[in-house]
Tab-separated table of N, CA and C in Angstrom:
chain	number	residue	atom	x	y	z
A	1	UNK	N	0.854	-1.186	0.000
A	1	UNK	CA	0.000	0.000	0.000
A	1	UNK	C	0.890	1.235	0.000
A	2	UNK	N	0.372	2.275	-0.590
A	2	UNK	CA	1.109	3.538	-0.599
A	2	UNK	C	0.177	4.640	-0.124
A	3	UNK	N	0.755	5.765	0.212
A	3	UNK	CA	-0.071	6.891	0.627
A	3	UNK	C	0.537	8.170	0.093
A	4	UNK	N	-0.331	9.114	-0.168
A	4	UNK	CA	0.103	10.414	-0.648
A	4	UNK	C	-0.645	11.487	0.133
A	5	UNK	N	-0.122	12.672	0.077
A	5	UNK	CA	-0.804	13.795	0.708
A	5	UNK	C	-1.338	14.712	-0.378
A	6	UNK	N	-2.303	15.525	-0.017
A	6	UNK	CA	-2.908	16.476	-0.934
A	6	UNK	C	-2.720	17.879	-0.364
A	7	UNK	N	-2.292	18.798	-1.215
A	7	UNK	CA	-2.116	20.175	-0.754
A	7	UNK	C	-3.475	20.781	-0.453
A	8	UNK	N	-3.501	21.799	0.391
A	8	UNK	CA	-4.747	22.475	0.734
A	8	UNK	C	-5.381	23.099	-0.502
A	9	UNK	N	-4.566	23.592	-1.436
A	9	UNK	CA	-5.092	24.181	-2.663
A	9	UNK	C	-5.823	23.135	-3.493
A	10	UNK	N	-5.224	21.963	-3.618
A	10	UNK	CA	-5.859	20.888	-4.400
A	10	UNK	C	-7.131	20.400	-3.710
A	11	UNK	N	-7.098	20.269	-2.384
A	11	UNK	CA	-8.281	19.851	-1.640
A	11	UNK	C	-9.423	20.840	-1.858
A	12	UNK	N	-9.135	22.121	-1.764
A	12	UNK	CA	-10.162	23.136	-1.972
A	12	UNK	C	-10.748	23.057	-3.376
A	13	UNK	N	-9.880	22.841	-4.371
A	13	UNK	CA	-10.347	22.732	-5.744
A	13	UNK	C	-11.242	21.500	-5.908
A	14	UNK	N	-10.857	20.375	-5.296
A	14	UNK	CA	-11.627	19.139	-5.408
A	14	UNK	C	-12.973	19.236	-4.697
A	15	UNK	N	-13.055	20.008	-3.634
A	15	UNK	CA	-14.281	20.079	-2.841
A	15	UNK	C	-14.976	21.422	-2.962
A	16	UNK	N	-14.524	22.251	-3.851
A	16	UNK	CA	-15.012	23.632	-3.979
A	16	UNK	C	-14.835	24.389	-2.675
A	17	UNK	N	-13.935	23.916	-1.827
A	17	UNK	CA	-13.651	24.599	-0.578
A	17	UNK	C	-14.795	24.584	0.412
A	18	UNK	N	-15.832	23.803	0.128
A	18	UNK	CA	-16.963	23.760	1.019
A	18	UNK	C	-17.812	25.017	0.984
A	19	UNK	N	-17.547	25.917	0.033
A	19	UNK	CA	-18.232	27.203	0.033
A	19	UNK	C	-19.726	27.085	-0.264
A	20	UNK	N	-20.176	25.994	-0.848
A	20	UNK	CA	-21.591	25.830	-1.151
A	20	UNK	C	-22.270	24.861	-0.189
A	21	UNK	N	-21.551	24.419	0.812
A	21	UNK	CA	-22.113	23.495	1.783
A	21	UNK	C	-22.997	24.253	2.763
A	22	UNK	N	-24.166	23.719	3.025
A	22	UNK	CA	-25.047	24.272	4.056
A	22	UNK	C	-24.761	23.584	5.391
A	23	UNK	N	-24.642	22.261	5.337
A	23	UNK	CA	-24.359	21.528	6.576
A	23	UNK	C	-23.732	20.179	6.251
A	24	UNK	N	-22.981	19.694	7.205
A	24	UNK	CA	-22.372	18.356	7.133
A	24	UNK	C	-22.627	17.722	8.491
A	25	UNK	N	-23.264	16.540	8.489
A	25	UNK	CA	-23.602	15.861	9.727
A	25	UNK	C	-22.994	14.465	9.717
A	26	UNK	N	-22.287	14.149	10.762
A	26	UNK	CA	-21.735	12.809	10.938
A	26	UNK	C	-22.877	11.911	11.376
A	27	UNK	N	-23.204	10.893	10.570
A	27	UNK	CA	-24.363	10.058	10.880
A	27	UNK	C	-24.010	8.680	11.411
A	28	UNK	N	-22.794	8.196	11.089
A	28	UNK	CA	-22.419	6.858	11.563
A	28	UNK	C	-20.907	6.690	11.516
A	29	UNK	N	-20.370	6.064	12.550
A	29	UNK	CA	-18.951	5.700	12.578
A	29	UNK	C	-18.881	4.263	13.071
A	30	UNK	N	-18.270	3.409	12.272
A	30	UNK	CA	-18.123	1.998	12.623
A	30	UNK	C	-16.635	1.654	12.557
A	31	UNK	N	-16.006	1.499	13.727
A	31	UNK	CA	-14.566	1.235	13.787
A	31	UNK	C	-14.287	-0.193	14.244
A	32	UNK	N	-13.303	-0.791	13.607
A	32	UNK	CA	-12.810	-2.109	13.967
A	32	UNK	C	-11.290	-2.076	13.860
A	33	UNK	N	-10.647	-2.279	14.981
A	33	UNK	CA	-9.188	-2.237	15.080
A	33	UNK	C	-8.632	-0.954	14.468
A	34	UNK	N	-7.987	-1.033	13.302
A	34	UNK	CA	-7.338	0.130	12.696
A	34	UNK	C	-8.056	0.640	11.457
A	35	UNK	N	-9.368	0.374	11.357
A	35	UNK	CA	-10.155	0.808	10.205
A	35	UNK	C	-11.484	1.375	10.684
A	36	UNK	N	-11.897	2.490	10.110
A	36	UNK	CA	-13.201	3.070	10.422
A	36	UNK	C	-13.959	3.347	9.130
A	37	UNK	N	-15.251	3.017	9.141
A	37	UNK	CA	-16.173	3.384	8.071
A	37	UNK	C	-16.982	4.563	8.598
A	38	UNK	N	-16.954	5.677	7.881
A	38	UNK	CA	-17.613	6.900	8.327
A	38	UNK	C	-18.674	7.284	7.302
A	39	UNK	N	-19.868	7.594	7.790
A	39	UNK	CA	-20.961	8.037	6.925
A	39	UNK	C	-21.379	9.437	7.359
A	40	UNK	N	-21.523	10.332	6.377
A	40	UNK	CA	-21.908	11.718	6.633
A	40	UNK	C	-23.039	12.112	5.697
A	41	UNK	N	-23.878	13.028	6.163
A	41	UNK	CA	-24.931	13.609	5.333
A	41	UNK	C	-24.534	15.045	5.022
A	42	UNK	N	-24.580	15.392	3.746
A	42	UNK	CA	-24.198	16.723	3.286
A	42	UNK	C	-25.414	17.395	2.666
A	43	UNK	N	-25.652	18.647	3.040
A	43	UNK	CA	-26.660	19.469	2.371
A	43	UNK	C	-25.919	20.638	1.737
A	44	UNK	N	-26.193	20.883	0.444
A	44	UNK	CA	-25.421	21.897	-0.276
A	44	UNK	C	-26.269	22.576	-1.343
A	45	UNK	N	-25.756	23.664	-1.866
A	45	UNK	CA	-26.393	24.406	-2.955
A	45	UNK	C	-25.524	24.258	-4.198
A	46	UNK	N	-26.193	24.185	-5.340
A	46	UNK	CA	-25.476	24.114	-6.615
A	46	UNK	C	-26.118	25.130	-7.551
A	47	UNK	N	-25.457	26.251	-7.689
A	47	UNK	CA	-25.972	27.391	-8.458
A	47	UNK	C	-27.363	27.767	-7.954
A	48	UNK	N	-28.387	27.655	-8.812
A	48	UNK	CA	-29.739	28.050	-8.414
A	48	UNK	C	-30.471	26.958	-7.636
A	49	UNK	N	-29.944	25.749	-7.648
A	49	UNK	CA	-30.601	24.621	-6.965
A	49	UNK	C	-30.146	24.620	-5.512
A	50	UNK	N	-31.081	24.814	-4.614
A	50	UNK	CA	-30.762	24.945	-3.188
A	50	UNK	C	-31.193	23.695	-2.427
A	51	UNK	N	-30.434	23.371	-1.391
A	51	UNK	CA	-30.825	22.305	-0.468
A	51	UNK	C	-30.661	20.890	-0.992
A	52	UNK	N	-29.724	20.664	-1.903
A	52	UNK	CA	-29.459	19.300	-2.364
A	52	UNK	C	-28.867	18.483	-1.226
A	53	UNK	N	-29.083	17.169	-1.247
A	53	UNK	CA	-28.572	16.306	-0.184
A	53	UNK	C	-27.795	15.143	-0.780
A	54	UNK	N	-26.759	14.751	-0.064
A	54	UNK	CA	-25.933	13.617	-0.495
A	54	UNK	C	-25.430	12.876	0.739
A	55	UNK	N	-25.192	11.595	0.566
A	55	UNK	CA	-24.572	10.786	1.612
A	55	UNK	C	-23.145	10.494	1.174
A	56	UNK	N	-22.210	10.721	2.069
A	56	UNK	CA	-20.798	10.493	1.782
A	56	UNK	C	-20.301	9.389	2.698
A	57	UNK	N	-19.668	8.383	2.108
A	57	UNK	CA	-19.088	7.294	2.883
A	57	UNK	C	-17.580	7.298	2.668
A	58	UNK	N	-16.849	7.242	3.774
A	58	UNK	CA	-15.386	7.247	3.718
A	58	UNK	C	-14.839	6.087	4.529
A	59	UNK	N	-13.671	5.626	4.113
A	59	UNK	CA	-12.929	4.624	4.861
A	59	UNK	C	-11.638	5.266	5.339
A	60	UNK	N	-11.361	5.103	6.639
A	60	UNK	CA	-10.142	5.626	7.252
A	60	UNK	C	-9.356	4.459	7.823
A	61	UNK	N	-8.025	4.514	7.665
A	61	UNK	CA	-7.167	3.482	8.250
A	61	UNK	C	-6.114	4.145	9.138
A	62	UNK	N	-5.737	3.434	10.168
A	62	UNK	CA	-4.705	3.921	11.072
A	62	UNK	C	-3.412	3.177	10.766
A	63	UNK	N	-2.368	3.954	10.530
A	63	UNK	CA	-1.058	3.386	10.204
A	63	UNK	C	0.000	4.139	10.995
A	64	UNK	N	0.736	3.422	11.806
A	64	UNK	CA	1.822	4.006	12.601
A	64	UNK	C	1.334	5.192	13.433
A	65	UNK	N	0.122	5.086	13.983
A	65	UNK	CA	-0.390	6.116	14.869
A	65	UNK	C	-1.089	7.281	14.193
A	66	UNK	N	-1.122	7.307	12.862
A	66	UNK	CA	-1.791	8.383	12.117
A	66	UNK	C	-2.969	7.827	11.334
A	67	UNK	N	-4.044	8.617	11.257
A	67	UNK	CA	-5.227	8.215	10.493
A	67	UNK	C	-5.140	8.760	9.078
A	68	UNK	N	-5.518	7.910	8.096
A	68	UNK	CA	-5.441	8.262	6.669
A	68	UNK	C	-6.784	7.969	6.007
A	69	UNK	N	-7.238	8.893	5.172
A	69	UNK	CA	-8.428	8.691	4.369
A	69	UNK	C	-8.056	7.846	3.167
A	70	UNK	N	-8.826	6.802	2.917
A	70	UNK	CA	-8.598	5.964	1.744
A	70	UNK	C	-9.268	6.649	0.553
A	71	UNK	N	-8.479	7.061	-0.415
A	71	UNK	CA	-8.991	7.810	-1.575
A	71	UNK	C	-9.777	6.903	-2.501
A	72	UNK	N	-10.724	7.527	-3.189
A	72	UNK	CA	-11.460	6.805	-4.222
A	72	UNK	C	-12.593	5.947	-3.718
A	73	UNK	N	-12.988	6.130	-2.478
A	73	UNK	CA	-14.093	5.332	-1.943
A	73	UNK	C	-15.205	6.229	-1.533
């Protein structure tokens, strides 16, 4: 396995910096040993369309004492 970091500029570009987010709510965390499955609910605006909703699922792993987001999931 390999890991990379992302600059803050690239993160902002990938996520639009969160500027259109209305709210983000952590809805579920399921951890087992060094892995966590995290589910979040996002409410956001997209141009004229207001109040869109999405569910985001992420996988996090702990390696050498640091937590890492698994990209592409």
